[in-house]
PDB file of C-alpha atoms in Angstrom:
ATOM      1  CA  MET A  22      77.610 -78.061  87.581  1.00 51.00           C
ATOM      2  CA  ARG A  23      74.374 -79.426  86.556  1.00 57.00           C
ATOM      3  CA  VAL A  24      72.331 -78.355  83.863  1.00 57.00           C
ATOM      4  CA  ASN A  25      68.636 -79.021  83.473  1.00 62.00           C
ATOM      5  CA  LYS A  26      66.818 -80.110  80.259  1.00 59.00           C
ATOM      6  CA  LEU A  27      65.295 -76.601  79.660  1.00 54.00           C
ATOM      7  CA  VAL A  28      68.726 -75.002  79.712  1.00 52.00           C
ATOM      8  CA  SER A  29      70.657 -77.519  77.777  1.00 57.00           C
ATOM      9  CA  THR A  30      67.673 -77.325  75.028  1.00 59.00           C
ATOM     10  CA  ALA A  31      67.989 -73.255  75.105  1.00 52.00           C
ATOM     11  CA  ILE A  32      71.692 -73.673  74.467  1.00 60.00           C
ATOM     12  CA  ALA A  33      71.312 -76.281  71.878  1.00 54.00           C
ATOM     13  CA  VAL A  34      68.666 -74.091  70.115  1.00 53.00           C
ATOM     14  CA  VAL A  35      71.193 -71.110  70.269  1.00 50.00           C
ATOM     15  CA  ALA A  36      73.925 -72.989  68.810  1.00 53.00           C
ATOM     16  CA  CYS A  37      72.146 -74.491  65.937  1.00 50.00           C
ATOM     17  CA  GLY A  38      70.902 -70.808  65.302  1.00 54.00           C
ATOM     18  CA  SER A  39      74.223 -69.271  65.095  1.00 56.00           C
ATOM     19  CA  LEU A  40      75.303 -72.409  62.664  1.00 50.00           C
ATOM     20  CA  VAL A  41      72.336 -71.852  60.525  1.00 50.00           C
ATOM     21  CA  VAL A  42      72.915 -68.123  60.489  1.00 54.00           C
ATOM     22  CA  GLY A  43      76.650 -68.235  59.974  1.00 57.00           C
ATOM     23  CA  ALA A  44      75.962 -70.621  56.994  1.00 55.00           C
ATOM     24  CA  ALA A  45      72.802 -69.068  55.466  1.00 55.00           C
ATOM     25  CA  GLY A  46      73.906 -65.249  56.024  1.00 56.00           C
ATOM     26  CA  PRO A  47      76.028 -64.713  52.964  1.00 59.00           C
ATOM     27  CA  ALA A  48      73.359 -66.529  50.818  1.00 55.00           C
ATOM     28  CA  LEU A  49      70.708 -64.135  52.231  1.00 52.00           C
ATOM     29  CA  ALA A  50      72.759 -61.310  51.640  1.00 56.00           C
ATOM     30  CA  ALA A  51      73.676 -61.967  48.075  1.00 59.00           C
ATOM     31  CA  ALA A  52      69.922 -62.321  47.223  1.00 54.00           C
ATOM     32  CA  PRO A  53      68.260 -59.539  45.454  1.00 61.00           C
ATOM     33  CA  ALA A  54      66.271 -57.033  47.211  1.00 58.00           C
ATOM     34  CA  PRO A  55      62.497 -57.727  46.952  1.00 57.00           C
ATOM     35  CA  ALA A  56      61.067 -55.339  44.170  1.00 58.00           C
ATOM     36  CA  PRO A  57      59.237 -52.249  45.636  1.00 55.00           C
ATOM     37  CA  THR A  58      55.617 -52.188  45.452  1.00 54.00           C
ATOM     38  CA  ALA A  59      54.268 -49.675  43.134  1.00 52.00           C
ATOM     39  CA  ALA A  60      52.356 -47.068  44.953  1.00 51.00           C
ATOM     40  CA  ALA A  61      48.777 -46.627  44.079  1.00 54.00           C
ATOM     41  CA  PRO A  62      48.294 -43.617  41.741  1.00 56.00           C
ATOM     42  CA  ASP A  63      47.073 -40.330  43.554  1.00 62.00           C
ATOM     43  CA  PRO A  64      43.446 -39.727  42.371  1.00 64.00           C
ATOM     44  CA  LYS A  65      44.055 -35.872  42.881  1.00 74.00           C
ATOM     45  CA  ALA A  66      46.886 -35.963  40.372  1.00 70.00           C
ATOM     46  CA  ALA A  67      45.211 -37.842  38.025  1.00 69.00           C
ATOM     47  CA  THR A  68      42.158 -35.540  38.069  1.00 74.00           C
ATOM     48  CA  ALA A  69      44.610 -32.636  37.796  1.00 75.00           C
ATOM     49  CA  GLN A  70      46.297 -34.222  34.816  1.00 74.00           C
ATOM     50  CA  GLN A  71      42.785 -34.907  33.057  1.00 75.00           C
ATOM     51  CA  LEU A  72      41.666 -31.258  33.657  1.00 79.00           C
ATOM     52  CA  GLU A  73      45.199 -29.786  32.506  1.00 81.00           C
ATOM     53  CA  THR A  74      44.459 -32.079  28.981  1.00 78.00           C
ATOM     54  CA  VAL A  75      40.960 -30.681  28.583  1.00 77.00           C
ATOM     55  CA  ALA A  76      41.888 -27.148  29.259  1.00 83.00           C
ATOM     56  CA  ASN A  77      44.765 -27.598  26.911  1.00 83.00           C
ATOM     57  CA  LEU A  78      42.231 -28.863  24.199  1.00 82.00           C
ATOM     58  CA  GLY A  79      39.716 -26.028  24.979  1.00 83.00           C
ATOM     59  CA  GLU A  80      42.360 -23.268  24.454  1.00 89.00           C
ATOM     60  CA  LEU A  81      43.472 -25.344  21.383  1.00 87.00           C
ATOM     61  CA  LEU A  82      39.957 -25.037  19.887  1.00 86.00           C
ATOM     62  CA  SER A  83      39.469 -21.352  20.759  1.00 89.00           C
ATOM     63  CA  LEU A  84      42.485 -20.416  19.140  1.00 90.00           C
ATOM     64  CA  ALA A  85      41.759 -22.409  16.009  1.00 89.00           C
ATOM     65  CA  ALA A  86      38.277 -21.096  15.951  1.00 89.00           C
ATOM     66  CA  LYS A  87      39.824 -17.508  16.244  1.00 90.00           C
ATOM     67  CA  ILE A  88      42.204 -18.030  13.268  1.00 90.00           C
ATOM     68  CA  ALA A  89      39.487 -19.272  11.069  1.00 89.00           C
ATOM     69  CA  ALA A  90      37.078 -16.219  12.307  1.00 90.00           C
ATOM     70  CA  GLU A  91      40.018 -13.781  11.376  1.00 89.00           C
ATOM     71  CA  ALA A  92      40.292 -15.444   8.271  1.00 88.00           C
ATOM     72  CA  GLN A  93      36.728 -15.231   7.114  1.00 88.00           C
ATOM     73  CA  SER A  94      36.616 -11.371   7.842  1.00 87.00           C
ATOM     74  CA  LYS A  95      36.629  -8.895   5.249  1.00 87.00           C
ATOM     75  CA  THR A  96      40.218  -7.461   5.789  1.00 89.00           C
ATOM     76  CA  PRO A  97      42.144 -10.159   7.716  1.00 89.00           C
ATOM     77  CA  ASN A  98      44.985  -8.836   9.728  1.00 89.00           C
ATOM     78  CA  LYS A  99      48.086 -10.814   8.970  1.00 89.00           C
ATOM     79  CA  ALA A 100      49.838  -9.756  12.209  1.00 91.00           C
ATOM     80  CA  VAL A 101      46.637 -11.004  14.181  1.00 92.00           C
ATOM     81  CA  LEU A 102      46.668 -14.087  12.270  1.00 91.00           C
ATOM     82  CA  ALA A 103      50.691 -14.806  12.873  1.00 91.00           C
ATOM     83  CA  ASP A 104      50.137 -14.456  16.572  1.00 93.00           C
ATOM     84  CA  LEU A 105      47.623 -16.723  16.713  1.00 92.00           C
ATOM     85  CA  ARG A 106      49.270 -19.334  14.680  1.00 92.00           C
ATOM     86  CA  GLN A 107      52.218 -18.946  17.342  1.00 94.00           C
ATOM     87  CA  ARG A 108      49.855 -19.155  19.903  1.00 93.00           C
ATOM     88  CA  TYR A 109      48.074 -22.283  18.391  1.00 91.00           C
ATOM     89  CA  GLN A 110      51.405 -24.241  17.693  1.00 93.00           C
ATOM     90  CA  ALA A 111      52.316 -23.484  21.623  1.00 93.00           C
ATOM     91  CA  SER A 112      48.775 -24.686  22.717  1.00 91.00           C
ATOM     92  CA  ALA A 113      49.012 -27.997  20.167  1.00 90.00           C
ATOM     93  CA  ASP A 114      52.572 -28.613  21.790  1.00 90.00           C
ATOM     94  CA  LYS A 115      51.210 -28.299  25.344  1.00 91.00           C
ATOM     95  CA  LEU A 116      48.137 -30.478  24.349  1.00 85.00           C
ATOM     96  CA  LEU A 117      50.346 -33.138  22.806  1.00 86.00           C
ATOM     97  CA  LYS A 118      52.667 -32.935  26.064  1.00 87.00           C
ATOM     98  CA  SER A 119      49.796 -33.535  28.102  1.00 83.00           C
ATOM     99  CA  VAL A 120      48.280 -36.412  26.229  1.00 81.00           C
ATOM    100  CA  LYS A 121      51.703 -38.125  25.973  1.00 81.00           C
ATOM    101  CA  ALA A 122      51.862 -37.662  29.958  1.00 80.00           C
ATOM    102  CA  ARG A 123      48.337 -39.040  30.468  1.00 75.00           C
ATOM    103  CA  SER A 124      49.341 -42.192  28.347  1.00 74.00           C
ATOM    104  CA  ALA A 125      52.470 -43.032  30.069  1.00 73.00           C
ATOM    105  CA  ALA A 126      50.660 -42.628  33.651  1.00 70.00           C
ATOM    106  CA  PRO A 127      49.446 -45.712  35.078  1.00 67.00           C
ATOM    107  CA  GLY A 128      45.944 -46.376  34.218  1.00 64.00           C
ATOM    108  CA  GLY A 129      46.417 -43.510  31.622  1.00 65.00           C
ATOM    109  CA  LEU A 130      44.817 -43.168  28.268  1.00 66.00           C
ATOM    110  CA  PRO A 131      44.615 -45.979  26.083  1.00 68.00           C
ATOM    111  CA  ALA A 132      47.097 -45.939  22.827  1.00 70.00           C
ATOM    112  CA  ASP A 133      44.343 -45.471  20.298  1.00 72.00           C
ATOM    113  CA  ALA A 134      42.992 -42.333  22.161  1.00 72.00           C
ATOM    114  CA  VAL A 135      46.388 -40.798  22.014  1.00 77.00           C
ATOM    115  CA  LYS A 136      46.481 -41.694  18.194  1.00 82.00           C
ATOM    116  CA  ASP A 137      43.489 -40.239  17.388  1.00 79.00           C
ATOM    117  CA  ILE A 138      44.425 -37.075  18.989  1.00 81.00           C
ATOM    118  CA  GLN A 139      47.540 -36.937  17.392  1.00 84.00           C
ATOM    119  CA  ASP A 140      45.844 -37.654  13.904  1.00 86.00           C
ATOM    120  CA  ALA A 141      43.226 -35.208  14.342  1.00 86.00           C
ATOM    121  CA  LEU A 142      45.506 -32.435  15.642  1.00 88.00           C
ATOM    122  CA  ALA A 143      48.010 -33.109  12.655  1.00 90.00           C
ATOM    123  CA  LYS A 144      45.214 -32.663  10.156  1.00 92.00           C
ATOM    124  CA  LEU A 145      43.982 -29.599  11.655  1.00 89.00           C
ATOM    125  CA  THR A 146      47.308 -28.099  11.662  1.00 91.00           C
ATOM    126  CA  LYS A 147      47.756 -29.022   8.007  1.00 93.00           C
ATOM    127  CA  ASP A 148      44.418 -27.527   7.216  1.00 92.00           C
ATOM    128  CA  LEU A 149      45.182 -24.397   9.495  1.00 91.00           C
ATOM    129  CA  THR A 150      48.196 -23.899   7.441  1.00 91.00           C
ATOM    130  CA  GLU A 151      46.365 -24.298   4.174  1.00 92.00           C
ATOM    131  CA  LEU A 152      43.688 -21.813   5.237  1.00 90.00           C
ATOM    132  CA  LEU A 153      46.632 -19.268   6.175  1.00 90.00           C
ATOM    133  CA  ALA A 154      48.447 -19.685   2.778  1.00 91.00           C
ATOM    134  CA  ALA A 155      45.159 -18.842   0.962  1.00 90.00           C
ATOM    135  CA  VAL A 156      44.638 -15.630   3.301  1.00 90.00           C
ATOM    136  CA  VAL A 157      48.178 -14.762   2.395  1.00 89.00           C
ATOM    137  CA  ALA A 158      47.338 -15.160  -1.503  1.00 89.00           C
ATOM    138  CA  VAL A 159      43.918 -13.376  -1.161  1.00 87.00           C
ATOM    139  CA  ASP A 160      42.467 -16.621  -2.775  1.00 87.00           C
ATOM    140  CA  LEU A 161      38.651 -16.329  -1.446  1.00 88.00           C
ATOM    141  CA  PRO A 162      37.455 -19.682  -2.860  1.00 90.00           C
ATOM    142  CA  LYS A 163      40.329 -21.450  -1.102  1.00 91.00           C
ATOM    143  CA  VAL A 164      39.654 -19.610   2.262  1.00 88.00           C
ATOM    144  CA  THR A 165      35.963 -20.719   2.013  1.00 89.00           C
ATOM    145  CA  ALA A 166      37.054 -24.217   1.547  1.00 92.00           C
ATOM    146  CA  GLY A 167      39.692 -23.954   4.172  1.00 90.00           C
ATOM    147  CA  ILE A 168      37.312 -22.747   6.842  1.00 90.00           C
ATOM    148  CA  THR A 169      34.930 -25.393   5.932  1.00 91.00           C
ATOM    149  CA  LYS A 170      37.952 -28.095   6.525  1.00 92.00           C
ATOM    150  CA  VAL A 171      38.849 -26.533   9.716  1.00 90.00           C
ATOM    151  CA  VAL A 172      35.341 -26.640  11.171  1.00 90.00           C
ATOM    152  CA  ALA A 173      35.353 -30.366  10.470  1.00 90.00           C
ATOM    153  CA  ASP A 174      38.579 -30.594  11.870  1.00 88.00           C
ATOM    154  CA  LEU A 175      37.355 -28.960  15.247  1.00 87.00           C
ATOM    155  CA  GLN A 176      34.566 -31.082  15.423  1.00 87.00           C
ATOM    156  CA  ALA A 177      36.676 -34.185  14.847  1.00 83.00           C
ATOM    157  CA  LEU A 178      38.380 -33.019  17.849  1.00 81.00           C
ATOM    158  CA  LEU A 179      35.540 -32.453  19.931  1.00 80.00           C
ATOM    159  CA  THR A 180      34.450 -35.906  19.488  1.00 78.00           C
ATOM    160  CA  ALA A 181      37.790 -36.984  21.115  1.00 70.00           C
ATOM    161  CA  VAL A 182      36.963 -35.120  24.272  1.00 61.00           C
ATOM    162  CA  PRO A 183      35.244 -37.886  26.117  1.00 59.00           C
ATOM    163  CA  LYS A 184      38.366 -40.037  25.293  1.00 61.00           C
ATOM    164  CA  LEU A 185      40.641 -37.514  26.738  1.00 60.00           C
ATOM    165  CA  ALA A 186      38.550 -37.213  29.906  1.00 57.00           C
ATOM    166  CA  THR A 187      37.612 -41.040  30.955  1.00 56.00           C
ATOM    167  CA  GLY A 188      38.958 -43.052  28.016  1.00 50.00           C
ATOM    168  CA  ALA A 189      35.423 -43.881  26.812  1.00 49.00           C
ATOM    169  CA  LEU A 190      34.027 -44.060  23.533  1.00 44.00           C
ATOM    170  CA  PRO A 191      33.159 -40.709  21.651  1.00 48.00           C
ATOM    171  CA  LEU A 192      30.002 -38.999  22.313  1.00 48.00           C
ATOM    172  CA  PRO A 193      27.984 -37.814  18.921  1.00 53.00           C
ATOM    173  CA  VAL A 194      28.243 -34.294  18.411  1.00 52.00           C
ATOM    174  CA  PRO A 195      24.926 -32.656  17.474  1.00 55.00           C
ATOM    175  CA  GLY A 196      24.358 -31.314  14.133  1.00 56.00           C
ATOM    176  CA  VAL A 197      27.051 -33.745  12.778  1.00 49.00           C
TER     177      VAL A 197
END
């Protein structure tokens, strides 16, 4: 049987290939799998998360303002204040959860924006608690001072809105 050059070259290539695969196969199988590439963040999900955070902030600001308005009335209704306080706390928890979720997301909020929100929210919660204690104690000067503190705290949260929406520096609030 005669074998031409082309066939002999093909046989040699196949033989060498099978030797290479036989020798390198176990080493290739033991190599770690390549790391999966991270999927690009969904712009709709990021926008929805931004809107949720801003909506939670709006709800929180509204409830805090209602608490201050009820505390300032001639005869504050303690049951209404207790209900508003519970709703405020639930709203504050939702806002913090939303802010933390945004900071954990790729390209999310910077750490200083999250800290600013946490600090401003903690101060607002403390001042609202003191205001409600003054209402229960029927201490009019402390109620007046407490409302002033709450308004200042609300303005501090309002300056954090641009950071929540875009991560940008806060804009000045008119009249502050």
